[in-house]
Tab-separated table of C-alpha atoms and ligand atoms in Angstrom:
chain	number	residue	atom	x	y	z
A	82	MET	CA	77.900	122.609	78.366
A	83	THR	CA	75.191	120.197	77.289
A	84	PRO	CA	76.142	116.632	78.273
A	85	ARG	CA	76.682	114.234	75.336
A	86	GLY	CA	76.885	110.944	77.168
A	87	ASP	CA	80.657	110.827	76.624
A	88	LEU	CA	81.194	108.624	79.702
A	89	GLU	CA	78.163	106.376	79.259
A	90	GLY	CA	78.599	103.181	81.287
A	91	LYS	CA	82.019	104.136	82.653
A	92	VAL	CA	83.015	103.937	86.306
A	93	ALA	CA	85.242	106.641	87.797
A	94	VAL	CA	87.048	107.303	91.054
A	95	VAL	CA	87.603	110.990	91.876
A	96	THR	CA	89.896	111.799	94.802
A	97	GLY	CA	89.355	115.133	96.508
A	98	GLY	CA	85.846	114.799	95.107
A	99	ALA	CA	83.928	116.497	97.917
A	100	LYS	CA	84.756	120.053	96.911
A	101	GLY	CA	86.143	122.312	94.200
A	102	ILE	CA	87.556	120.755	91.042
A	103	GLY	CA	86.890	117.206	92.236
A	104	ALA	CA	83.238	117.910	93.026
A	105	ALA	CA	82.683	119.542	89.630
A	106	SER	CA	84.354	116.521	88.033
A	107	ALA	CA	82.211	114.011	89.933
A	108	GLU	CA	79.120	115.918	88.795
A	109	ALA	CA	80.386	115.939	85.205
A	110	VAL	CA	81.046	112.180	85.225
A	111	VAL	CA	77.456	111.497	86.264
A	112	ALA	CA	76.048	114.096	83.845
A	113	GLU	CA	77.938	112.333	81.038
A	114	GLY	CA	76.380	108.977	81.875
A	115	GLY	CA	79.039	107.523	84.169
A	116	ARG	CA	79.117	106.412	87.800
A	117	VAL	CA	81.503	107.797	90.377
A	118	VAL	CA	83.118	107.061	93.707
A	119	ILE	CA	83.858	110.316	95.512
A	120	ALA	CA	86.910	109.889	97.756
A	121	ASP	CA	87.714	112.539	100.335
A	122	LEU	CA	88.232	113.302	104.015
A	123	ASP	CA	85.420	115.847	104.108
A	124	ASP	CA	82.658	113.393	105.015
A	125	GLU	CA	79.946	116.006	105.269
A	126	GLN	CA	80.402	117.526	101.818
A	127	GLY	CA	81.323	114.196	100.230
A	128	ARG	CA	78.191	112.469	101.512
A	129	ALA	CA	76.002	115.436	100.568
A	130	LEU	CA	77.336	115.438	97.010
A	131	ALA	CA	76.919	111.667	96.634
A	132	ALA	CA	73.336	111.942	97.919
A	133	ARG	CA	72.613	114.718	95.427
A	134	LEU	CA	74.027	112.660	92.528
A	135	GLY	CA	71.860	109.666	93.524
A	136	ASP	CA	72.396	106.050	92.623
A	137	ALA	CA	75.272	106.779	90.236
A	138	ALA	CA	77.472	108.000	93.095
A	139	ARG	CA	79.049	106.681	96.284
A	140	TYR	CA	81.130	108.436	98.922
A	141	ARG	CA	84.177	106.686	100.365
A	142	ARG	CA	86.194	108.241	103.176
A	143	THR	CA	89.806	108.050	102.011
A	144	ASP	CA	93.045	109.631	103.096
A	145	VAL	CA	94.956	109.666	99.812
A	146	GLY	CA	98.168	110.029	101.786
A	147	GLU	CA	97.653	106.513	103.184
A	148	ARG	CA	98.628	103.750	100.796
A	149	GLU	CA	96.220	101.238	102.306
A	150	ASP	CA	93.315	103.681	101.892
A	151	MET	CA	94.129	103.984	98.194
A	152	ARG	CA	94.193	100.224	97.727
A	153	ALA	CA	90.869	99.873	99.538
A	154	LEU	CA	89.383	102.689	97.449
A	155	ILE	CA	90.009	100.880	94.186
A	156	ASP	CA	88.588	97.634	95.622
A	157	PHE	CA	85.525	99.539	96.810
A	158	ALA	CA	84.842	101.022	93.348
A	159	VAL	CA	85.086	97.622	91.695
A	160	GLU	CA	82.871	95.992	94.347
A	161	GLU	CA	80.238	98.727	94.196
A	162	PHE	CA	80.055	99.290	90.444
A	163	GLY	CA	81.668	96.145	88.998
A	164	SER	CA	84.412	97.979	87.116
A	165	LEU	CA	86.891	100.844	87.038
A	166	ASP	CA	87.482	102.792	83.820
A	167	ILE	CA	88.633	106.202	85.049
A	168	MET	CA	90.957	107.135	87.914
A	169	PHE	CA	91.133	110.872	88.641
A	170	ASN	CA	93.976	111.459	91.121
A	171	ASN	CA	92.965	114.975	92.026
A	172	ALA	CA	93.203	115.543	95.800
A	173	GLY	CA	95.903	117.955	96.847
A	174	ILE	CA	96.978	120.516	99.410
A	175	THR	CA	99.219	123.562	99.134
A	176	GLY	CA	100.818	123.389	102.568
A	177	ALA	CA	101.370	126.589	104.526
A	178	PHE	CA	102.182	129.768	102.643
A	179	HIS	CA	105.492	131.549	103.210
A	180	ASN	CA	106.149	133.984	100.450
A	181	ARG	CA	109.951	133.695	100.488
A	182	PHE	CA	111.908	130.445	100.491
A	183	LEU	CA	114.375	131.565	103.166
A	184	ASP	CA	111.476	132.101	105.599
A	185	ASP	CA	109.829	128.748	104.909
A	186	PRO	CA	110.486	126.203	107.700
A	187	LEU	CA	109.424	123.452	105.269
A	188	ASP	CA	107.551	121.859	108.188
A	189	ASP	CA	104.974	120.278	105.927
A	190	LEU	CA	107.321	118.993	103.231
A	191	GLU	CA	106.678	115.291	103.865
A	192	ARG	CA	102.932	115.792	104.254
A	193	VAL	CA	102.641	117.728	100.994
A	194	LEU	CA	104.734	115.218	99.074
A	195	ARG	CA	102.733	112.298	100.479
A	196	ILE	CA	99.295	113.770	99.833
A	197	ASN	CA	100.108	115.318	96.451
A	198	LEU	CA	102.641	112.970	94.895
A	199	ALA	CA	102.789	109.598	96.662
A	200	SER	CA	98.981	109.431	96.496
A	201	VAL	CA	99.068	109.834	92.720
A	202	MET	CA	101.643	107.056	92.418
A	203	TRP	CA	99.636	104.696	94.635
A	204	GLY	CA	96.349	105.594	92.948
A	205	THR	CA	97.849	105.046	89.516
A	206	GLN	CA	99.395	101.721	90.460
A	207	TYR	CA	96.325	100.216	92.149
A	208	ALA	CA	94.002	101.448	89.391
A	209	ALA	CA	96.338	100.278	86.623
A	210	ARG	CA	96.756	96.819	88.150
A	211	TYR	CA	93.006	96.407	87.869
A	212	MET	CA	92.692	98.087	84.453
A	213	ALA	CA	95.472	95.927	82.999
A	214	THR	CA	93.384	92.832	83.657
A	215	ARG	CA	90.385	94.159	81.756
A	216	GLY	CA	91.675	95.814	78.617
A	217	GLY	CA	92.644	99.323	79.654
A	218	GLY	CA	91.431	102.556	81.166
A	219	ALA	CA	92.124	106.245	81.627
A	220	ILE	CA	94.112	107.747	84.481
A	221	VAL	CA	94.182	111.519	84.913
A	222	ASN	CA	96.337	113.313	87.477
A	223	THR	CA	95.917	116.902	88.639
A	224	THR	CA	99.146	118.857	88.471
A	225	SER	CA	99.255	122.684	88.344
A	226	ILE	CA	100.692	125.542	86.373
A	227	ALA	CA	102.747	126.040	89.552
A	228	ALA	CA	104.851	123.202	88.154
A	229	LEU	CA	105.321	124.916	84.784
A	230	ASP	CA	105.560	128.559	85.754
A	231	PRO	CA	108.206	128.884	88.482
A	232	GLY	CA	107.672	131.567	91.100
A	233	PHE	CA	107.350	132.538	94.717
A	234	ALA	CA	105.945	130.514	97.624
A	235	ILE	CA	104.854	126.919	98.283
A	236	PRO	CA	108.068	125.228	97.070
A	237	ALA	CA	106.996	121.783	98.321
A	238	TYR	CA	103.718	122.130	96.406
A	239	ARG	CA	105.538	123.190	93.247
A	240	ALA	CA	107.982	120.277	93.559
A	241	SER	CA	105.161	117.784	94.162
A	242	LYS	CA	103.245	119.015	91.119
A	243	ALA	CA	106.384	118.921	88.953
A	244	GLY	CA	106.894	115.350	90.146
A	245	ILE	CA	103.391	114.463	88.976
A	246	ILE	CA	104.242	115.617	85.448
A	247	ASN	CA	107.329	113.453	85.116
A	248	PHE	CA	105.566	110.521	86.767
A	249	THR	CA	102.562	110.876	84.438
A	250	ARG	CA	104.696	110.891	81.301
A	251	SER	CA	106.944	108.054	82.465
A	252	VAL	CA	104.139	105.762	83.508
A	253	ALA	CA	102.215	106.527	80.304
A	254	VAL	CA	105.148	105.025	78.406
A	255	ASP	CA	105.146	101.959	80.642
A	256	LEU	CA	101.381	101.350	80.671
A	257	GLY	CA	100.659	101.970	76.990
A	258	GLU	CA	100.886	98.294	76.089
A	259	TYR	CA	97.929	97.621	78.431
A	260	ALA	CA	95.840	100.328	76.681
A	261	ILE	CA	95.991	102.388	79.858
A	262	ARG	CA	96.254	106.088	79.065
A	263	VAL	CA	97.795	108.394	81.655
A	264	ASN	CA	97.505	112.156	81.318
A	265	ALA	CA	97.646	115.199	83.564
A	266	ILE	CA	95.671	118.412	83.813
A	267	ALA	CA	97.436	121.617	84.872
A	268	PRO	CA	94.838	124.095	86.133
A	269	GLY	CA	95.565	127.784	86.484
A	270	GLY	CA	94.081	129.768	89.360
A	271	ILE	CA	90.597	128.494	90.182
A	272	PRO	CA	88.724	130.073	93.109
A	273	THR	CA	88.279	127.075	95.422
A	274	SER	CA	88.826	126.607	99.132
A	275	MET	CA	92.452	125.683	98.411
A	276	ASN	CA	93.064	128.882	96.531
A	277	SER	CA	92.055	131.221	99.353
A	278	PHE	CA	95.569	131.343	100.838
A	279	VAL	CA	94.155	130.506	104.243
A	280	GLU	CA	94.834	127.416	106.306
A	281	PRO	CA	92.704	126.044	107.792
A	282	GLY	CA	89.733	126.997	105.638
A	283	LEU	CA	87.813	130.221	105.887
A	284	PRO	CA	84.244	130.388	107.245
A	285	PRO	CA	81.976	129.817	104.237
A	286	ASP	CA	80.249	133.196	104.585
A	287	MET	CA	83.571	135.030	104.088
A	288	PHE	CA	84.730	132.890	101.194
A	289	ALA	CA	82.942	134.676	98.339
A	290	ASP	CA	84.047	138.106	99.593
A	291	LEU	CA	87.668	137.028	99.826
A	292	GLN	CA	87.588	135.512	96.335
A	293	ALA	CA	86.182	138.805	94.994
A	294	GLN	CA	89.174	140.614	96.533
A	295	LEU	CA	91.653	138.154	95.030
A	296	GLU	CA	90.123	138.043	91.558
A	297	PRO	CA	91.602	141.220	89.996
A	298	ILE	CA	95.080	140.246	91.216
A	299	ARG	CA	94.722	136.768	89.749
A	300	LEU	CA	93.603	138.181	86.430
A	301	ILE	CA	96.665	140.450	86.031
A	302	LYS	CA	98.635	137.537	84.541
A	303	GLN	CA	95.704	135.957	82.694
A	304	PRO	CA	95.035	136.864	79.031
A	305	LEU	CA	91.427	135.599	79.157
A	306	LYS	CA	89.701	137.872	81.632
A	307	ARG	CA	87.029	135.422	82.784
A	308	PRO	CA	88.073	133.729	86.053
A	309	GLY	CA	88.598	129.978	85.819
A	310	LYS	CA	85.910	127.670	87.224
A	311	PRO	CA	86.064	124.109	88.566
A	312	ALA	CA	83.853	123.157	85.597
A	313	ASP	CA	86.627	124.233	83.197
A	314	ILE	CA	88.827	121.513	84.652
A	315	ALA	CA	85.949	119.025	84.783
A	316	ASN	CA	85.431	119.536	81.034
A	317	MET	CA	89.035	118.542	80.387
A	318	LEU	CA	88.678	115.530	82.684
A	319	VAL	CA	85.626	114.374	80.714
A	320	PHE	CA	87.510	114.740	77.434
A	321	LEU	CA	90.655	112.940	78.614
A	322	ALA	CA	88.622	110.155	80.226
A	323	SER	CA	86.406	109.652	77.179
A	324	ASP	CA	87.017	107.610	74.065
A	325	ARG	CA	87.414	110.902	72.165
A	326	ALA	CA	90.917	111.025	73.695
A	327	SER	CA	91.709	107.394	72.893
A	328	HIS	CA	94.980	108.292	71.112
A	329	ILE	CA	96.230	110.710	73.777
A	330	THR	CA	98.595	109.633	76.530
A	331	GLY	CA	101.519	111.067	78.486
A	332	GLN	CA	100.331	114.655	77.998
A	333	VAL	CA	99.848	117.633	80.261
A	334	MET	CA	96.753	119.600	79.292
A	335	VAL	CA	96.950	123.165	80.544
A	336	VAL	CA	93.645	124.865	81.416
A	337	ASP	CA	94.666	128.310	82.674
A	338	GLY	CA	93.009	131.088	80.666
A	339	GLY	CA	96.328	131.546	78.870
A	340	VAL	CA	98.514	132.334	81.899
A	341	THR	CA	101.388	130.144	80.697
A	342	ALA	CA	101.053	131.320	77.077
A	343	GLY	CA	103.177	134.329	77.925
A	344	SER	CA	103.440	137.502	79.941
A	345	THR	CA	100.603	140.016	79.683
A	346	LEU	CA	103.114	142.789	80.290
A	347	ASN	CA	103.563	144.702	77.009
A	348	GLN	CA	107.290	145.256	77.328
A	349	THR	CA	107.633	146.476	73.735
A	350	GLU	CA	105.256	149.312	74.490
A	351	LEU	CA	107.197	150.246	77.622
A	352	LEU	CA	110.539	150.123	75.776
A	353	ARG	CA	109.192	152.282	72.931
A	354	GLU	CA	107.894	154.824	75.428
A	355	ALA	CA	111.243	154.918	77.245
A	356	ARG	CA	113.075	155.327	73.928
A	357	ALA	CA	110.773	158.195	72.910
A	358	ARG	CA	111.317	159.898	76.299
A	359	PHE	CA	115.075	159.508	75.980
A	360	LEU	CA	115.175	160.933	72.445
A	361	ASN	CA	112.836	163.740	73.436
A	362	GLU	CA	115.021	164.731	76.398
A	363	ARG	CA	118.116	164.691	74.174
A	364	GLY	CA	116.265	166.948	71.725
A	365	ASP	CA	116.865	164.576	68.752
B	653	NAD	N1	92.356	125.830	92.737
B	653	NAD	C1	93.432	126.095	92.042
B	653	NAD	O1	93.744	127.264	91.736
B	653	NAD	C2	94.317	124.972	91.571
B	653	NAD	C3	95.316	125.280	90.637
B	653	NAD	C4	96.149	124.270	90.201
B	653	NAD	C5	95.986	122.975	90.677
B	653	NAD	N2	95.011	122.714	91.586
B	653	NAD	C6	94.892	121.340	92.068
B	653	NAD	O2	93.565	120.898	91.920
B	653	NAD	C7	93.312	119.868	92.856
B	653	NAD	C8	91.983	120.115	93.542
B	653	NAD	O3	92.077	121.325	94.266
B	653	NAD	P1	90.841	122.331	94.491
B	653	NAD	O4	91.279	123.655	93.976
B	653	NAD	O5	89.596	121.717	93.993
B	653	NAD	O6	90.885	122.436	96.075
B	653	NAD	P2	89.779	122.107	97.188
B	653	NAD	O7	90.441	122.412	98.470
B	653	NAD	O8	88.494	122.791	96.850
B	653	NAD	O9	89.550	120.544	97.026
B	653	NAD	C9	90.522	119.619	97.431
B	653	NAD	C10	89.810	118.437	98.039
B	653	NAD	O10	90.801	117.476	98.411
B	653	NAD	C11	90.449	116.971	99.684
B	653	NAD	N3	91.641	116.457	100.360
B	653	NAD	C12	92.678	117.152	100.900
B	653	NAD	N4	93.552	116.311	101.462
B	653	NAD	C13	93.064	115.062	101.292
B	653	NAD	C14	93.502	113.765	101.678
B	653	NAD	N5	94.642	113.586	102.368
B	653	NAD	N6	92.755	112.702	101.314
B	653	NAD	C15	91.591	112.877	100.636
B	653	NAD	N7	91.115	114.064	100.250
B	653	NAD	C16	91.853	115.152	100.591
B	653	NAD	C17	89.831	118.149	100.417
B	653	NAD	O11	89.028	117.732	101.513
B	653	NAD	C18	89.032	118.813	99.301
B	653	NAD	O12	87.716	118.310	99.251
B	653	NAD	C19	94.511	119.855	93.808
B	653	NAD	O13	95.383	118.801	93.470
B	653	NAD	C20	95.179	121.173	93.535
B	653	NAD	O14	96.561	121.144	93.807
B	653	NAD	C21	94.166	123.680	92.048
């Protein structure tokens, strides 16, 4: 997409900005004329990305699961760039995978809820307290279609992402009078380090091969047959953060290649075939 300067002069914080969706979003903010603070725990990748983006970017080591880190992050953005217009609460973890609920020890329940949900609440509150004093802003939270499309595995993740949706809508109602818009993005399956079903992360040289193996399985449920990309989510972030979305708040924007639009299983076809077989066998 050719940048249009949609975020000219705006200052953004992107959590989980060192990799994946967050990194693509930090790049998009700068490409659209904004400045960005990349917040993450991956110092190496975070610093490298900030260096590549130049003077419009800073890296700030932040554990989003620590309230004090989130407060300091907002202060840092304002000190460095003199403002804060966009807060992208994006960092998240899946927790360990256990395909069936009865086998899941739920060992990482508190950690997942803190990093995925409490962080969004702290980030929203600290950002909004600042934004309220200066005429508004845009807050965007990353949820997931895992919150909309119930299914197997990662129950703590699903619950945390569902919590983000209700929180986003509720706080949008509360913060509207300060011209603070709060929306969420629900990505579908995007091949990132998180979506490799491996914890801790896979060696980088194996990553592309694994994603190639996973791709056809991911696409079974997806009407649009192009795999999702981090940039697809970054495009939605740019839109929601820009003045083009100035009358949109409390919404969940789904970017999933159509996965939640409906099942790709053509049940009618299967039923018609079964009916024809049945009638044929009966000789009618
Ligand atoms: N990839 C997908 O298929 C998908 C689908 C739906 C939703 N999401 C959501 O998108 C968001 C970004 O995920 P991604 O796919 O880009 O994954 P990713 O693993 O590529 O990026 C996540 C980033 O968050 C950082 N992070 C993790 N814990 C942190 C912490 N405590 N403090 C600060 N940073 C931390 C990681 O270091 C990493 O850089 C997550 O909230 C995820 O739940 C992803």
